[in-house]
Short mmCIF file of C-alpha atoms in Angstrom, two decimals:
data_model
loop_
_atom_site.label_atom_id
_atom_site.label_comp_id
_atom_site.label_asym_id
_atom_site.label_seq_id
_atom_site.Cartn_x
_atom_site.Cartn_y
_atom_site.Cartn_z
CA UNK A 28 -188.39 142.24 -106.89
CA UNK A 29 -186.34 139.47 -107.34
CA UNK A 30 -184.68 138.80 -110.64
CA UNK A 31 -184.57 134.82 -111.59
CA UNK A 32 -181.16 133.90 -114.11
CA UNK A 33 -181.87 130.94 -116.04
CA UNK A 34 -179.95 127.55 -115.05
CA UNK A 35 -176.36 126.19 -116.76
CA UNK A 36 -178.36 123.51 -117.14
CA UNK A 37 -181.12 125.74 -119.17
CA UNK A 38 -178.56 127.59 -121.00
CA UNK A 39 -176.78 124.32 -121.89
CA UNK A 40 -180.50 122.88 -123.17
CA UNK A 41 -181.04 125.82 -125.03
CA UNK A 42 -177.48 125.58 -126.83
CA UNK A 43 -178.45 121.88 -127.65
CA UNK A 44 -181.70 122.97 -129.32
CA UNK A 45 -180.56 125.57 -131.39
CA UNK A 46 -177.76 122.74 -132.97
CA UNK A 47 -180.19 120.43 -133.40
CA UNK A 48 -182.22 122.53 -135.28
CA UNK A 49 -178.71 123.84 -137.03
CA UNK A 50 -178.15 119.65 -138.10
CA UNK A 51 -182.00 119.63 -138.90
CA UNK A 52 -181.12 122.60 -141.53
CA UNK A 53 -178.32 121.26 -142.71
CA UNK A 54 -179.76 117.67 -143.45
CA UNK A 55 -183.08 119.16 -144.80
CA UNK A 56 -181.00 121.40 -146.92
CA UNK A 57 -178.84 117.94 -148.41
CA UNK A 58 -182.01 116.53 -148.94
CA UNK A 59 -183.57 119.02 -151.10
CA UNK A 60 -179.98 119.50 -152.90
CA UNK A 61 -180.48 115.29 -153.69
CA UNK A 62 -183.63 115.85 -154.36
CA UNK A 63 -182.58 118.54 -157.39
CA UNK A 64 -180.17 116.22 -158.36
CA UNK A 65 -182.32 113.52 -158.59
CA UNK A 66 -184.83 115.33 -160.97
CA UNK A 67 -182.10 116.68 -163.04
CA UNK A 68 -181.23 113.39 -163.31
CA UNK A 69 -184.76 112.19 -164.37
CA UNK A 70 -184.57 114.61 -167.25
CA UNK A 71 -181.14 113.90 -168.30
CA UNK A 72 -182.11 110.14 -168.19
CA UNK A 73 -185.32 111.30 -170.13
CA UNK A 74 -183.67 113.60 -172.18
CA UNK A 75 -181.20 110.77 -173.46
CA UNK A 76 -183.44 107.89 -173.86
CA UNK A 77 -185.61 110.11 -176.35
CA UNK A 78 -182.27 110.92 -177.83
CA UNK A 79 -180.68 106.62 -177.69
CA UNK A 80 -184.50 106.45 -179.60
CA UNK A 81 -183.75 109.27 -181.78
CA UNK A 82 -180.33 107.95 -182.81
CA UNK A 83 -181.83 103.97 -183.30
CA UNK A 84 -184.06 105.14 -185.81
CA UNK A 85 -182.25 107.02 -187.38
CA UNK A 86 -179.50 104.41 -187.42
CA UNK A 87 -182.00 102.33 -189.35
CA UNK A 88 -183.71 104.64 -191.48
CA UNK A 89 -179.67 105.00 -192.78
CA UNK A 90 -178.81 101.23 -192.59
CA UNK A 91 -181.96 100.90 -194.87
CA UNK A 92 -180.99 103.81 -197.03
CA UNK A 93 -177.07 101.91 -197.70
CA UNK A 94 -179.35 98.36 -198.61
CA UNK A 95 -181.30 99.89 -201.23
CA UNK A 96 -178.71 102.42 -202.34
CA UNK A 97 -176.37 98.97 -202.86
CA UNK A 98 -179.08 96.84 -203.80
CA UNK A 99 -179.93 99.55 -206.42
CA UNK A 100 -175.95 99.80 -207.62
CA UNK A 101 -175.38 96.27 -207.63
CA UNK A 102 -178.32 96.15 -209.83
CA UNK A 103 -177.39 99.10 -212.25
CA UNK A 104 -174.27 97.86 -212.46
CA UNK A 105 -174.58 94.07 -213.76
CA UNK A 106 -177.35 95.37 -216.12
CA UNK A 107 -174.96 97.97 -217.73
CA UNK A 108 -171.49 96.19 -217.27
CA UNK A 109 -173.27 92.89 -219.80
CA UNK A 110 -174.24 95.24 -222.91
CA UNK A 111 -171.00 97.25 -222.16
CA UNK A 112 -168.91 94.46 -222.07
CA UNK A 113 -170.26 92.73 -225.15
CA UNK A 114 -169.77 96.90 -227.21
CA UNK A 115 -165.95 96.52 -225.83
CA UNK A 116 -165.90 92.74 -227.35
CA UNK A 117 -167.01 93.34 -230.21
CA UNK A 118 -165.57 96.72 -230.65
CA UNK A 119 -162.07 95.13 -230.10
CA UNK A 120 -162.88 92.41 -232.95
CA UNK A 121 -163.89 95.48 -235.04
CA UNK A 122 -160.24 96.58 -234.86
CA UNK A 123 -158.93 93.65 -235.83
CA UNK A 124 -160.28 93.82 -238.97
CA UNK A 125 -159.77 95.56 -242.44
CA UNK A 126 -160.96 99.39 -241.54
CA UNK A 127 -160.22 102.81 -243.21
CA UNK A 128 -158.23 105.14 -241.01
CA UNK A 129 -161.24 106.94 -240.74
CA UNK A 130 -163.42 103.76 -239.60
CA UNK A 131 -160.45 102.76 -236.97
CA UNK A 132 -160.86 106.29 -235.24
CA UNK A 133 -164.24 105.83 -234.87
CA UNK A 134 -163.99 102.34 -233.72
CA UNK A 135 -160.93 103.31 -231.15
CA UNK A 136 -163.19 106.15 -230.06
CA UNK A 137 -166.10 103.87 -228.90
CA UNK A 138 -163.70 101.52 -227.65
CA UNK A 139 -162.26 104.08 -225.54
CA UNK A 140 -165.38 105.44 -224.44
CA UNK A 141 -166.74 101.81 -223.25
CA UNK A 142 -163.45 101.44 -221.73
CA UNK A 143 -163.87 104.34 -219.39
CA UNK A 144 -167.79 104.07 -218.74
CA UNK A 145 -167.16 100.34 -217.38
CA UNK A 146 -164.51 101.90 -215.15
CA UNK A 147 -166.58 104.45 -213.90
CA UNK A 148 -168.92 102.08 -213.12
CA UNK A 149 -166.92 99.30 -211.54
CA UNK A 150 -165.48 102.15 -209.34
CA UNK A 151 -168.83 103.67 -208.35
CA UNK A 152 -169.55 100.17 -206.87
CA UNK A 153 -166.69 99.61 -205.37
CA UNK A 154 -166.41 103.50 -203.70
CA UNK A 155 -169.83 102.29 -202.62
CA UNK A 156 -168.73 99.39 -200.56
CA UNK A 157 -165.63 100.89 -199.20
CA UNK A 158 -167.26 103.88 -197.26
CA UNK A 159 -169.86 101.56 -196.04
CA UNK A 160 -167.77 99.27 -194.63
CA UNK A 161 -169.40 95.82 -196.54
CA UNK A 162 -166.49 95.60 -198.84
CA UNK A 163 -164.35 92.51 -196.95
CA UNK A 164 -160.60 91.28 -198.02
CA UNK A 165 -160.90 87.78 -199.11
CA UNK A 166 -158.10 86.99 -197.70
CA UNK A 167 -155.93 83.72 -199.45
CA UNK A 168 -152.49 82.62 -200.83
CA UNK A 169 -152.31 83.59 -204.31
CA UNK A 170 -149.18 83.96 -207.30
CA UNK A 171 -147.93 87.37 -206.82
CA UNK A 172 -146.03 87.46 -210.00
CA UNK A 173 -148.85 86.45 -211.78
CA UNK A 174 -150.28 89.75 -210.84
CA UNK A 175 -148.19 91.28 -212.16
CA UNK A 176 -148.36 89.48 -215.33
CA UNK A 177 -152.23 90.05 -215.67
CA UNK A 178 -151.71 93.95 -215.15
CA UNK A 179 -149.08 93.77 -217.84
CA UNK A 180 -151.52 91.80 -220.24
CA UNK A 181 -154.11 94.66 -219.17
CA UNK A 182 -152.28 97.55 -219.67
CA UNK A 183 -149.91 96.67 -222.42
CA UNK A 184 -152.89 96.95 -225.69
CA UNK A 185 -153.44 100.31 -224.38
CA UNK A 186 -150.01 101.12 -224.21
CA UNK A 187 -149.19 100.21 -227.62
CA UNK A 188 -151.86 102.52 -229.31
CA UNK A 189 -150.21 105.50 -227.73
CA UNK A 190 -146.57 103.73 -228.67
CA UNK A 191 -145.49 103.65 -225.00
CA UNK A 192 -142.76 101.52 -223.85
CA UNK A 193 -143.95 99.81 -220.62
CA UNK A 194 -141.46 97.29 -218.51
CA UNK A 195 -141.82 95.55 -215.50
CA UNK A 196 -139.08 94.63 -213.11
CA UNK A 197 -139.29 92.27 -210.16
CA UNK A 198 -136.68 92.06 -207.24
CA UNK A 199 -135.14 88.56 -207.09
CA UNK A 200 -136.15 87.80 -203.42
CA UNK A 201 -139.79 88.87 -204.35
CA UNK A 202 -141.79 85.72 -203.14
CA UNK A 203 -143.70 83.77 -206.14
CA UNK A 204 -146.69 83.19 -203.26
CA UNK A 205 -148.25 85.93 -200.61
CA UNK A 206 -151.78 85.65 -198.61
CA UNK A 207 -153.33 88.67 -199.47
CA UNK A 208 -156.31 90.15 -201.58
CA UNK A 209 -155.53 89.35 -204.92
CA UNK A 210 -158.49 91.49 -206.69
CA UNK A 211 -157.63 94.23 -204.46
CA UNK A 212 -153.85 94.34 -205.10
CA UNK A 213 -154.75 93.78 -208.58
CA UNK A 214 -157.05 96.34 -208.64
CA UNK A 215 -154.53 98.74 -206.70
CA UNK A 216 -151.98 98.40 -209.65
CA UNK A 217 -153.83 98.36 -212.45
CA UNK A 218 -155.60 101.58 -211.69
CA UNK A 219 -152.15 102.99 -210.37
CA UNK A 220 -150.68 101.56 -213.94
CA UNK A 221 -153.82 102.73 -215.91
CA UNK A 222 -153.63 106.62 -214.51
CA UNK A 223 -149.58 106.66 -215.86
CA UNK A 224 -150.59 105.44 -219.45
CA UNK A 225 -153.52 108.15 -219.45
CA UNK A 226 -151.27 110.79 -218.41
CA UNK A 227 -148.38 109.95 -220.93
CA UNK A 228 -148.48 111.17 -224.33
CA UNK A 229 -144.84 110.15 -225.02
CA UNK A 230 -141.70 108.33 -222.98
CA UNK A 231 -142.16 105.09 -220.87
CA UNK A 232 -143.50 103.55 -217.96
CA UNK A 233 -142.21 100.90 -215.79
CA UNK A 234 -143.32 98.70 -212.56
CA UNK A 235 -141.19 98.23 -209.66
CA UNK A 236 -142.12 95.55 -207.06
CA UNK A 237 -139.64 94.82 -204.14
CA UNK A 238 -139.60 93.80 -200.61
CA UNK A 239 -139.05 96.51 -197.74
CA UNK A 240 -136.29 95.46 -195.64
CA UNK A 241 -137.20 95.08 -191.64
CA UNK A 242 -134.21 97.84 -191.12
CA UNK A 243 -135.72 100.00 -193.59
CA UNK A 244 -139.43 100.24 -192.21
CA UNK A 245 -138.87 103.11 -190.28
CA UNK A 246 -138.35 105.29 -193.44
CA UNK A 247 -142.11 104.65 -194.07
CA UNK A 248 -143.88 105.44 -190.75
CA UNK A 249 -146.71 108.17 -190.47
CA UNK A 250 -148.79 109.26 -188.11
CA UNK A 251 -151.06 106.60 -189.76
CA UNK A 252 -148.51 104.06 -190.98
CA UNK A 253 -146.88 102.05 -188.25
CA UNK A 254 -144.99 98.77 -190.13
CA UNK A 255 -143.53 96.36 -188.33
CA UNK A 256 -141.27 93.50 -188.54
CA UNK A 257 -142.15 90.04 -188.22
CA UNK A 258 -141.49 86.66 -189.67
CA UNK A 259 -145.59 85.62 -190.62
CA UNK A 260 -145.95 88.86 -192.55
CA UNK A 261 -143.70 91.19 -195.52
CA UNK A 262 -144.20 94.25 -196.89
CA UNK A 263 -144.74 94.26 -200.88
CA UNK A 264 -143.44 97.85 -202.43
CA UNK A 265 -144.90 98.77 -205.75
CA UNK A 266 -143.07 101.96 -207.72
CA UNK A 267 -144.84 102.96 -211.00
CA UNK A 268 -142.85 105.81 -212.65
CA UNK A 269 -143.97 107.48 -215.67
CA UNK A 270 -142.42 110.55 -218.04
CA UNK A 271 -145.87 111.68 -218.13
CA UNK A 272 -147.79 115.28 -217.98
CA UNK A 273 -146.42 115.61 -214.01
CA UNK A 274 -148.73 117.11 -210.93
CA UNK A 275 -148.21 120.31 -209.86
CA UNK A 276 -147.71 121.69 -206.28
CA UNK A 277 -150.58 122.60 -205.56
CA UNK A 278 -152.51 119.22 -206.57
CA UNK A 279 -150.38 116.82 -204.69
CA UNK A 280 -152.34 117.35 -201.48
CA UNK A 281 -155.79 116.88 -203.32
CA UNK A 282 -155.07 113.50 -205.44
CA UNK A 283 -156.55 110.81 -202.79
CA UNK A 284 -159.62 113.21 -202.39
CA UNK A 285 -162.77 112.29 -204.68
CA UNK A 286 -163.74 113.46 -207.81
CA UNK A 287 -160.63 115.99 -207.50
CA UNK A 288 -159.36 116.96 -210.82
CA UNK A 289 -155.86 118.24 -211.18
CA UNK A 290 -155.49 121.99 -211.97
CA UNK A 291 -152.21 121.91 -213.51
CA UNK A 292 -152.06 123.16 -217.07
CA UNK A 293 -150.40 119.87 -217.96
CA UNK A 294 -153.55 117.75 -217.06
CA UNK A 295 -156.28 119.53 -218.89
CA UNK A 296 -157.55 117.91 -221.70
CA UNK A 297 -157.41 114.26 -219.58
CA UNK A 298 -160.93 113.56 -218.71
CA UNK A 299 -161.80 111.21 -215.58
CA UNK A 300 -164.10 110.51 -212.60
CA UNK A 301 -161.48 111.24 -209.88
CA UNK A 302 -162.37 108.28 -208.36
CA UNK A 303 -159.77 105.80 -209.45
CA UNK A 304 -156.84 106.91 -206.40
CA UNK A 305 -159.39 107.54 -204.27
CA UNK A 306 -160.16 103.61 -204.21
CA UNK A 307 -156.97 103.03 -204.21
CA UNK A 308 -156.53 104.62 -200.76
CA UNK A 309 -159.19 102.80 -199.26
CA UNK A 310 -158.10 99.41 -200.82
CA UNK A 311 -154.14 100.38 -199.59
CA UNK A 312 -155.62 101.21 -196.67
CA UNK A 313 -157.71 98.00 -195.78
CA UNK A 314 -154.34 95.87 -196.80
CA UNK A 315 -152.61 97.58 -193.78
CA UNK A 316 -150.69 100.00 -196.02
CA UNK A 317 -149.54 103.19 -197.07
CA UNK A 318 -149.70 105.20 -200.37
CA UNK A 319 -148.34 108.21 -201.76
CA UNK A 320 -147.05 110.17 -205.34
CA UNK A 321 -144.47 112.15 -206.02
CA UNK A 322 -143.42 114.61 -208.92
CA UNK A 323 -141.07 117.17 -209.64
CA UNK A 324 -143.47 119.54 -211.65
CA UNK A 325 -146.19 119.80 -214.70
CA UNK A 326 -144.75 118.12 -217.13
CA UNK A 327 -141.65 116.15 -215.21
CA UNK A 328 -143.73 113.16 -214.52
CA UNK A 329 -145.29 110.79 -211.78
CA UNK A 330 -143.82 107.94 -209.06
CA UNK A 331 -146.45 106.81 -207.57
CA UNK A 332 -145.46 104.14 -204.43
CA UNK A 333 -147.56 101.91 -202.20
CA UNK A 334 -146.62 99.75 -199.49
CA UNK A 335 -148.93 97.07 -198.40
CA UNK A 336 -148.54 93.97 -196.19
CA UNK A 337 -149.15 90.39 -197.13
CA UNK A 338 -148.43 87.24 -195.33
CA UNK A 339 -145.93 84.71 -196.05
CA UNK A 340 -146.73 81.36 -198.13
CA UNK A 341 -145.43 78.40 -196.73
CA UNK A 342 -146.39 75.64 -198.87
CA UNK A 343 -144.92 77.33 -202.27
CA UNK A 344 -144.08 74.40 -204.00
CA UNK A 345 -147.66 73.10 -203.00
CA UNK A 346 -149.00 75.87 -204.80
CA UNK A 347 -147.05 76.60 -207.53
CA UNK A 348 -148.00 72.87 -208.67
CA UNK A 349 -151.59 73.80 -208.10
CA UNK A 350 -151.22 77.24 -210.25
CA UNK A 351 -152.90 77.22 -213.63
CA UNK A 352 -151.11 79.01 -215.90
CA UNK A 353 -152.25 82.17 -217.13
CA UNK A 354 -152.16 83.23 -220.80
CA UNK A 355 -149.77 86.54 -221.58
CA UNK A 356 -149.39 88.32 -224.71
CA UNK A 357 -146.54 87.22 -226.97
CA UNK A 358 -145.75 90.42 -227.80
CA UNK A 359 -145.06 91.59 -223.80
CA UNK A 360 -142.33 89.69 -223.50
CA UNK A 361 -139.32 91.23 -224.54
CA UNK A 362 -140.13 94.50 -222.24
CA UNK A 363 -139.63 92.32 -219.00
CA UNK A 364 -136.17 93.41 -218.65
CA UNK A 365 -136.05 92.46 -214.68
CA UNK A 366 -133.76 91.14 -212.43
CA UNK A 367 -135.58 88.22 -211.86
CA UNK A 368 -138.34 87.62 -215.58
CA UNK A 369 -142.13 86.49 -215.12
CA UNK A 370 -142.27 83.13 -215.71
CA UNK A 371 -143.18 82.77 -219.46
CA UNK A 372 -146.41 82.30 -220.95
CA UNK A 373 -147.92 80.78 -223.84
CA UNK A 374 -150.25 81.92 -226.21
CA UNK A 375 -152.24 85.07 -226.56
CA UNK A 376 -154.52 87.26 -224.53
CA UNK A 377 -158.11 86.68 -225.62
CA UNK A 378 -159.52 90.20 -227.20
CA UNK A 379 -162.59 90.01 -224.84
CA UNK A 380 -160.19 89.62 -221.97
CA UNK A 381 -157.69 92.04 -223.46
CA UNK A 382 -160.28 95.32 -222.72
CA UNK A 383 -162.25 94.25 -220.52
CA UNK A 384 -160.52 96.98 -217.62
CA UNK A 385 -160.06 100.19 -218.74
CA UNK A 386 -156.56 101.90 -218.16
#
């Protein structure tokens, strides 16, 4: 019997098939791996376009939710602010006017009561529009000192109940024009201004304003803060010290946060919505700026300091001949020891006018 061995060239077919059908394998194998990926694609794709439909309603069911809340607050708020302005009016008037000590307590009482419900209101609104974003800067050139003159004529009535001596001083480079948000700025102070007559039974408070210098920006950077020099823009610094009941330790990190009320022995007994530094923040915050306070102790008193930025005026004289004077109480005068005085005023704050802001 005769054995037959197969060929080279059969053994060399034979090694061909088996790595074709090796590359066969190997491609069917990438093929069904593409084809996993594919359908775990498919349901990723799936998966996220219930979720992008998910997310745009809810996105509307919320965007709805903020129009009605502020449709309902704007609302609520002009129908309360007119019969609570006209009880502060006429209130005020009431003071003015022949009353037993016992009839002026009462009066000062709902006066100060009024005072702090339109507050509370105004700053519900306003908290409203800040965390939603519609709250925009109007943005224009205004008189900075006269800012400061209207916070004075605010907070000065109050002041002179609780027979506090309030001052204001001005730096003598600090520019009579800025482009800025006037309400906001306003609104910055006089609640900053407002919170050191509430929390002082006895002593004085005084208002700083100054210019940061370009070489001294540096000493106000944090991880959130980054000023910076340039000649189209300044940085306006506002101090308000008071000798009033002081913040403890432990409620220095909490007084930006809302509706926080101090735990220190030395505040209880001052009654608020916690809201007022919290807008304060937001509107410091918007301007491009910075805020923080400081105190040594219950009891020592408060510096609270802001920086904000503002742009530079160039047609001053322009505007200053354009400025309509506003009215200042006689009686403020004489505390605006300053480097550089307010420009004077003439006549007398209205009453109406006088309380309409509560500080």
């Amino acid at each position: 019997m005769v054995l037959m061995l197969p060929s080279d060239s059969a053994r060399k077919w034979h090694v061909h098939e088996l790595e074709l059908v090796e590359v066969v394998a190997d491609q069917v194998a990438v093929a069904l791996s593409h084809a996993a990926i594919l359908e775990e694609s498919m349901r990723a794709r799936d998966l996220l376009m219930e979720q992008n439909v998910a997310l745009d309603l809810a996105r509307r069911e919320a965007e709805m939710a903020i129009r009605a809340r502020n449709d309902f607050l704007a609302v609520m708020n002009h129908e309360m602010r007119t019969p609570m302005n006209a009880i502060i009016a006429l209130s005020s008037l009431l003071l003015e006017t022949e009353l037993t000590p016992e009839q002026r307590l009462m009066v000062e009482t709902v006066l100060k009561s009024s005072n702090l419900l339109a507050t509370l209101i105004n700053d519900v609104l306003d908290l409203s529009k800040l965390e939603d974003g519609s709250l925009e800067l109007e943005i224009k050139a205004f008189n900075l000192h006269a800012v400061f003159k209207e916070v004075m004529g605010f907070i000065k009535p109050i002041a002179s109940i609780k027979r506090l001596s309030v001052s204001v001083m001005l730096a003598p480079d600090l520019p009579l024009c800025a482009i800025g948000d006037e309400k906001g700025l306003m609104q910055t102070i006089l609640n900053i201004s407002g919170n050191a007559v509430k929390f002082t039974k006895e002593g004085h408070i005084t208002l700083v304003a100054s210019i940061v210098k370009a070489d001294s920006l540096r000493e106000f950077r944090t991880p959130e803060f980054h000023p910076t020099a340039s000649d189209d823009h300044f940085y306006l610094k506002v101090q308000v010290k008071d000798t009033g009941c002081g913040i403890g330790p432990q409620d220095l990190p909490h007084v930006f946060t809302k509706f926080a009320h101090p735990q220190s022995g030395g505040n209880r007994g001052f009654n608020g919505s916690g809201l007022g530094l919290a807008i304060c923040k937001r509107f410091v915050s918007l301007m491009g700026g910075h805020i923080w306070i400081d105190s040594e102790g219950t009891g020592r008193g408060c510096t609270a300091t802001f920086v904000v930025k503002l742009g530079v005026c160039d047609n001053t004289n322009t505007y200053q001949q354009q400025l309509i004077p506003l009215v200042w109480p006689s009686s403020a005068d004489s505390d605006l020891r300053a480097p550089k005085p307010l420009p004077d005023g003439r006549g007398s704050t209205p009453l109406k006018s006088r309380y309409q802001r509560s500080v």
